[in-house]
Amino acid sequence: MDELLPRLPFADWIDTGVDWLVDTFGTVLDGFAEVLEGIVEGSVDLLNLVPSILLAFIFALIAGVISTRKIAFFSLIGLLFIDYLGYWYPMLQMLTLVLTSVIFALVIGIPIGILSSQKAGVRKVVNPILDLMQTMPAFVYLIPAIFFFNIGVVPGVVASVIFAMPPTIRLTMLGIQQVPKDLIEATEAFGATTWQRLFKTQIPLAKPTIMAGVNQSIMLSLSMVVIASMVGAPGLGEEVYRSVTQLKTGVGVETGLSIVIVAIILDRITQYAGNRKKKLGGNTL
Amino acid sequence: MSEEYINKKIIVKGATKIFGKSSGRAIQMLNEGKTKGEILKATGATVGVKQVSFDVNEGEIFVIMGLSGSGKSTLVRLLNRLIDPTMGQILLDGKDIVQMNKEQLRDVRRKKIGMVFQNFALFPHKTIVENTEYGLEIQGVSKKERNEKAIESLRLVGLAGYEDQYPKQLSGGMQQRVGLARALANNPDILLMDEAFSALDPLIRKDMQNELLQLHHDMKKTIIFITHDLDEALRIGDRIALMKDGEIVQIGSPEEILMSPSNEYVERFVEDVDLSKVLTAGHIMKKADTVKVDRGPRVALRLMQQLGISSIYVVDNANRLLGAVTAQDTVEAIESEKSLSDVIISDLPMVSPDTVLTELFDVVSTASIPVAVINEEQKLQGIIIRGALIGALSGDNKFINTDGTMDSTEQPITEVV
């Protein structure tokens, strides 16, 4: 076999390609990394200026406005508990990292989802890439991310964005495609333009499905924080990672629980935001 | 614009829709006169609508009827190009919409043609009034103006007060009223109604048909109505086009379709029609034997003897019905030197020519002499005898006047009571 088919050096090619990218776009990427790092760290510092108890109340208030009182109450108790355990600052770091990643994932993912729902050609390209993004072990993203952005919060954000984006794209696409054909026909019969059809009918009707995608993206992004800590991303994940390497079960459980609490809060709020309109008898398909 | 187009709102010439690939070869086969089945087998392309030509007059209700798969829904979508025709011309007020570019077409859809859908196609995330505003909203009409028009439109269909509800909160019949209001809010000349009432239960459907007729009477829109229900077609259609396998088999008034089906297919289609709801007194009345009141009892008696009947209708000089006299009363009148008008029975069963047969049964079954058919001016149009009523119900054309009025050359048929 070896004589017949010489082994192609794929790994070498990829390394060379990454090196070339780093050499060529290094300065641009460094600039981007610095801006991103500044935003993330600035946000953390800003949030940290507010006393933790007050901030917990503010978060609970926001939860109450978006969702229900019950969820707001749980948020308050959960956040105060994290504060009591002494993981407030790492929690803020993690939260900022997750929210930053999710915002990027949505800003890039939703337009791609919309575009691929409209054009079969785009769909054909996007779908296999999404399969790749979702099945590739998450650790693999970290390696080039280190080359491009060094270690720290930025490669963590980048890896989280890549890992968290697919559900938003897929569910945006699905939600728009699931809008009943007769409604699309009605928009056309009344002379709607493509934009009008998209923004007045398809996207509003797809909103619950898109929100389910957002919810999934947040959860995936949360699951990335521990992995991202391996490249130096700060936060609760870092604490978990440390407890693993030092075999500290107690700390591991405490930090793990804190992550779970944040996850539940984010999950309930976004789930509720997605399903809210159903109660009015309005937004069901 | 040439003469031809005056009063013709829509003219369709050779409209054809072929679905699927290799439509080029399919067109060629179509021109060679091959059938839908042969084309499907040879090319894999489905002929949805096959060289259809017809025209629709301004202000009429034109019904396109056919069973599912006959191409009627495709045909109606060709009219506003929700489906692009493969071939043919579709002239709207003399302008071919097939040749129009996107902007022109959008303009036509926004201003000229409204559409009502089988499953209502209301936007579930919008309220009733927002749904009704939709057509105006996408035209960029101001919030205030479109709200006013939408509320007016909802009032027309009897839904005032439901503005802020959501479609899910309304019954099927009410949802379709919203669909109708939404189409009317744009004030289009033409309404396309694709099986608009088919999803409704029979009683609601009948109400909607009546209201559509009323609206049509008030607003004079040109309506293209698609249905698979012959009763519905007969009820609301000014003219009906019957479709089969993508072709129009017959176009005509409801009566032409019923009374002279152009081929076996149409005949089979119409044979199950409940004739008692379609045929009217005008269809089955026969010429009446009458006597003028000033001719006197002797002439009347003599006429009755000649014709072998026991009673006869009495009219004045303007052929207005005064009543009837029986042979027995006439004999008494002669004996006691009375005039005809003294023995007239004026309390007679009378109906108008457009009374449908279902409403006639009761009158005819209790009447002792043939039922008189009179018009608004009290003029005698004819009479209805039991035998003709039963004969007509059995579908026997011998008993049916094809154009709903009586053939003047026909021999009078009378009944001995």
JSON list of N, CA and C in Angstrom, two decimals, chain A residues 108-139:
[
{"chain": "A", "resi": 108, "resn": "ILE", "atom": "N", "xyz": [-23.52, 36.67, 13.53]},
{"chain": "A", "resi": 108, "resn": "ILE", "atom": "CA", "xyz": [-23.07, 35.99, 12.31]},
{"chain": "A", "resi": 108, "resn": "ILE", "atom": "C", "xyz": [-24.09, 34.92, 11.90]},
{"chain": "A", "resi": 109, "resn": "GLY", "atom": "N", "xyz": [-24.62, 34.19, 12.89]},
{"chain": "A", "resi": 109, "resn": "GLY", "atom": "CA", "xyz": [-25.44, 33.01, 12.60]},
{"chain": "A", "resi": 109, "resn": "GLY", "atom": "C", "xyz": [-26.81, 33.32, 12.02]},
{"chain": "A", "resi": 110, "resn": "ILE", "atom": "N", "xyz": [-27.51, 34.32, 12.60]},
{"chain": "A", "resi": 110, "resn": "ILE", "atom": "CA", "xyz": [-28.88, 34.57, 12.13]},
{"chain": "A", "resi": 110, "resn": "ILE", "atom": "C", "xyz": [-28.92, 35.01, 10.66]},
{"chain": "A", "resi": 111, "resn": "PRO", "atom": "N", "xyz": [-28.03, 35.97, 10.25]},
{"chain": "A", "resi": 111, "resn": "PRO", "atom": "CA", "xyz": [-28.05, 36.31, 8.82]},
{"chain": "A", "resi": 111, "resn": "PRO", "atom": "C", "xyz": [-27.71, 35.12, 7.91]},
{"chain": "A", "resi": 112, "resn": "ILE", "atom": "N", "xyz": [-26.76, 34.29, 8.35]},
{"chain": "A", "resi": 112, "resn": "ILE", "atom": "CA", "xyz": [-26.44, 33.11, 7.54]},
{"chain": "A", "resi": 112, "resn": "ILE", "atom": "C", "xyz": [-27.65, 32.19, 7.46]},
{"chain": "A", "resi": 113, "resn": "GLY", "atom": "N", "xyz": [-28.34, 32.04, 8.58]},
{"chain": "A", "resi": 113, "resn": "GLY", "atom": "CA", "xyz": [-29.54, 31.20, 8.60]},
{"chain": "A", "resi": 113, "resn": "GLY", "atom": "C", "xyz": [-30.61, 31.74, 7.67]},
{"chain": "A", "resi": 114, "resn": "ILE", "atom": "N", "xyz": [-30.80, 33.05, 7.70]},
{"chain": "A", "resi": 114, "resn": "ILE", "atom": "CA", "xyz": [-31.82, 33.67, 6.84]},
{"chain": "A", "resi": 114, "resn": "ILE", "atom": "C", "xyz": [-31.45, 33.49, 5.37]},
{"chain": "A", "resi": 115, "resn": "LEU", "atom": "N", "xyz": [-30.18, 33.74, 5.09]},
{"chain": "A", "resi": 115, "resn": "LEU", "atom": "CA", "xyz": [-29.71, 33.63, 3.71]},
{"chain": "A", "resi": 115, "resn": "LEU", "atom": "C", "xyz": [-29.88, 32.20, 3.19]},
{"chain": "A", "resi": 116, "resn": "SER", "atom": "N", "xyz": [-29.50, 31.22, 4.03]},
{"chain": "A", "resi": 116, "resn": "SER", "atom": "CA", "xyz": [-29.60, 29.85, 3.54]},
{"chain": "A", "resi": 116, "resn": "SER", "atom": "C", "xyz": [-31.04, 29.37, 3.46]},
{"chain": "A", "resi": 117, "resn": "SER", "atom": "N", "xyz": [-31.94, 30.03, 4.21]},
{"chain": "A", "resi": 117, "resn": "SER", "atom": "CA", "xyz": [-33.35, 29.63, 4.07]},
{"chain": "A", "resi": 117, "resn": "SER", "atom": "C", "xyz": [-33.90, 30.10, 2.73]},
{"chain": "A", "resi": 118, "resn": "GLN", "atom": "N", "xyz": [-33.28, 31.14, 2.15]},
{"chain": "A", "resi": 118, "resn": "GLN", "atom": "CA", "xyz": [-33.79, 31.71, 0.92]},
{"chain": "A", "resi": 118, "resn": "GLN", "atom": "C", "xyz": [-33.17, 31.09, -0.33]},
{"chain": "A", "resi": 119, "resn": "LYS", "atom": "N", "xyz": [-31.90, 30.70, -0.21]},
{"chain": "A", "resi": 119, "resn": "LYS", "atom": "CA", "xyz": [-31.19, 30.24, -1.41]},
{"chain": "A", "resi": 119, "resn": "LYS", "atom": "C", "xyz": [-30.72, 28.79, -1.23]},
{"chain": "A", "resi": 120, "resn": "ALA", "atom": "N", "xyz": [-31.20, 27.93, -2.10]},
{"chain": "A", "resi": 120, "resn": "ALA", "atom": "CA", "xyz": [-30.83, 26.53, -2.03]},
{"chain": "A", "resi": 120, "resn": "ALA", "atom": "C", "xyz": [-29.32, 26.37, -2.21]},
{"chain": "A", "resi": 121, "resn": "GLY", "atom": "N", "xyz": [-28.72, 27.23, -3.02]},
{"chain": "A", "resi": 121, "resn": "GLY", "atom": "CA", "xyz": [-27.29, 27.15, -3.28]},
{"chain": "A", "resi": 121, "resn": "GLY", "atom": "C", "xyz": [-26.48, 27.38, -2.02]},
{"chain": "A", "resi": 122, "resn": "VAL", "atom": "N", "xyz": [-26.86, 28.41, -1.27]},
{"chain": "A", "resi": 122, "resn": "VAL", "atom": "CA", "xyz": [-26.18, 28.71, 0.00]},
{"chain": "A", "resi": 122, "resn": "VAL", "atom": "C", "xyz": [-26.34, 27.54, 0.96]},
{"chain": "A", "resi": 123, "resn": "ARG", "atom": "N", "xyz": [-27.55, 26.99, 0.97]},
{"chain": "A", "resi": 123, "resn": "ARG", "atom": "CA", "xyz": [-27.86, 25.87, 1.86]},
{"chain": "A", "resi": 123, "resn": "ARG", "atom": "C", "xyz": [-26.90, 24.71, 1.60]},
{"chain": "A", "resi": 124, "resn": "LYS", "atom": "N", "xyz": [-26.64, 24.45, 0.32]},
{"chain": "A", "resi": 124, "resn": "LYS", "atom": "CA", "xyz": [-25.79, 23.32, -0.05]},
{"chain": "A", "resi": 124, "resn": "LYS", "atom": "C", "xyz": [-24.37, 23.50, 0.47]},
{"chain": "A", "resi": 125, "resn": "VAL", "atom": "N", "xyz": [-23.91, 24.75, 0.55]},
{"chain": "A", "resi": 125, "resn": "VAL", "atom": "CA", "xyz": [-22.57, 25.01, 1.07]},
{"chain": "A", "resi": 125, "resn": "VAL", "atom": "C", "xyz": [-22.59, 25.01, 2.60]},
{"chain": "A", "resi": 126, "resn": "VAL", "atom": "N", "xyz": [-23.60, 25.64, 3.16]},
{"chain": "A", "resi": 126, "resn": "VAL", "atom": "CA", "xyz": [-23.64, 25.84, 4.62]},
{"chain": "A", "resi": 126, "resn": "VAL", "atom": "C", "xyz": [-23.82, 24.53, 5.38]},
{"chain": "A", "resi": 127, "resn": "ASN", "atom": "N", "xyz": [-24.71, 23.68, 4.89]},
{"chain": "A", "resi": 127, "resn": "ASN", "atom": "CA", "xyz": [-25.03, 22.47, 5.65]},
{"chain": "A", "resi": 127, "resn": "ASN", "atom": "C", "xyz": [-23.82, 21.58, 5.97]},
{"chain": "A", "resi": 128, "resn": "PRO", "atom": "N", "xyz": [-22.98, 21.24, 4.97]},
{"chain": "A", "resi": 128, "resn": "PRO", "atom": "CA", "xyz": [-21.82, 20.42, 5.32]},
{"chain": "A", "resi": 128, "resn": "PRO", "atom": "C", "xyz": [-20.85, 21.12, 6.27]},
{"chain": "A", "resi": 129, "resn": "ILE", "atom": "N", "xyz": [-20.73, 22.45, 6.12]},
{"chain": "A", "resi": 129, "resn": "ILE", "atom": "CA", "xyz": [-19.84, 23.17, 7.04]},
{"chain": "A", "resi": 129, "resn": "ILE", "atom": "C", "xyz": [-20.37, 23.07, 8.47]},
{"chain": "A", "resi": 130, "resn": "LEU", "atom": "N", "xyz": [-21.70, 23.18, 8.61]},
{"chain": "A", "resi": 130, "resn": "LEU", "atom": "CA", "xyz": [-22.30, 23.07, 9.94]},
{"chain": "A", "resi": 130, "resn": "LEU", "atom": "C", "xyz": [-22.06, 21.68, 10.52]},
{"chain": "A", "resi": 131, "resn": "ASP", "atom": "N", "xyz": [-22.20, 20.65, 9.68]},
{"chain": "A", "resi": 131, "resn": "ASP", "atom": "CA", "xyz": [-21.94, 19.29, 10.14]},
{"chain": "A", "resi": 131, "resn": "ASP", "atom": "C", "xyz": [-20.52, 19.19, 10.69]},
{"chain": "A", "resi": 132, "resn": "LEU", "atom": "N", "xyz": [-19.60, 19.77, 9.94]},
{"chain": "A", "resi": 132, "resn": "LEU", "atom": "CA", "xyz": [-18.19, 19.75, 10.33]},
{"chain": "A", "resi": 132, "resn": "LEU", "atom": "C", "xyz": [-17.99, 20.47, 11.66]},
{"chain": "A", "resi": 133, "resn": "MET", "atom": "N", "xyz": [-18.59, 21.68, 11.76]},
{"chain": "A", "resi": 133, "resn": "MET", "atom": "CA", "xyz": [-18.43, 22.47, 12.98]},
{"chain": "A", "resi": 133, "resn": "MET", "atom": "C", "xyz": [-18.94, 21.74, 14.20]},
{"chain": "A", "resi": 134, "resn": "GLN", "atom": "N", "xyz": [-20.05, 20.99, 14.01]},
{"chain": "A", "resi": 134, "resn": "GLN", "atom": "CA", "xyz": [-20.67, 20.36, 15.16]},
{"chain": "A", "resi": 134, "resn": "GLN", "atom": "C", "xyz": [-20.01, 19.04, 15.56]},
{"chain": "A", "resi": 135, "resn": "THR", "atom": "N", "xyz": [-19.37, 18.38, 14.59]},
{"chain": "A", "resi": 135, "resn": "THR", "atom": "CA", "xyz": [-18.81, 17.07, 14.93]},
{"chain": "A", "resi": 135, "resn": "THR", "atom": "C", "xyz": [-17.32, 17.13, 15.24]},
{"chain": "A", "resi": 136, "resn": "MET", "atom": "N", "xyz": [-16.65, 18.13, 14.74]},
{"chain": "A", "resi": 136, "resn": "MET", "atom": "CA", "xyz": [-15.23, 18.28, 15.04]},
{"chain": "A", "resi": 136, "resn": "MET", "atom": "C", "xyz": [-15.06, 18.44, 16.56]},
{"chain": "A", "resi": 137, "resn": "PRO", "atom": "N", "xyz": [-14.16, 17.66, 17.20]},
{"chain": "A", "resi": 137, "resn": "PRO", "atom": "CA", "xyz": [-13.97, 17.82, 18.64]},
{"chain": "A", "resi": 137, "resn": "PRO", "atom": "C", "xyz": [-13.61, 19.27, 18.97]},
{"chain": "A", "resi": 138, "resn": "ALA", "atom": "N", "xyz": [-14.24, 19.80, 19.99]},
{"chain": "A", "resi": 138, "resn": "ALA", "atom": "CA", "xyz": [-14.12, 21.21, 20.29]},
{"chain": "A", "resi": 138, "resn": "ALA", "atom": "C", "xyz": [-12.68, 21.63, 20.57]},
{"chain": "A", "resi": 139, "resn": "PHE", "atom": "N", "xyz": [-11.90, 20.70, 21.11]},
{"chain": "A", "resi": 139, "resn": "PHE", "atom": "CA", "xyz": [-10.50, 21.01, 21.44]},
{"chain": "A", "resi": 139, "resn": "PHE", "atom": "C", "xyz": [-9.72, 21.45, 20.21]}
]
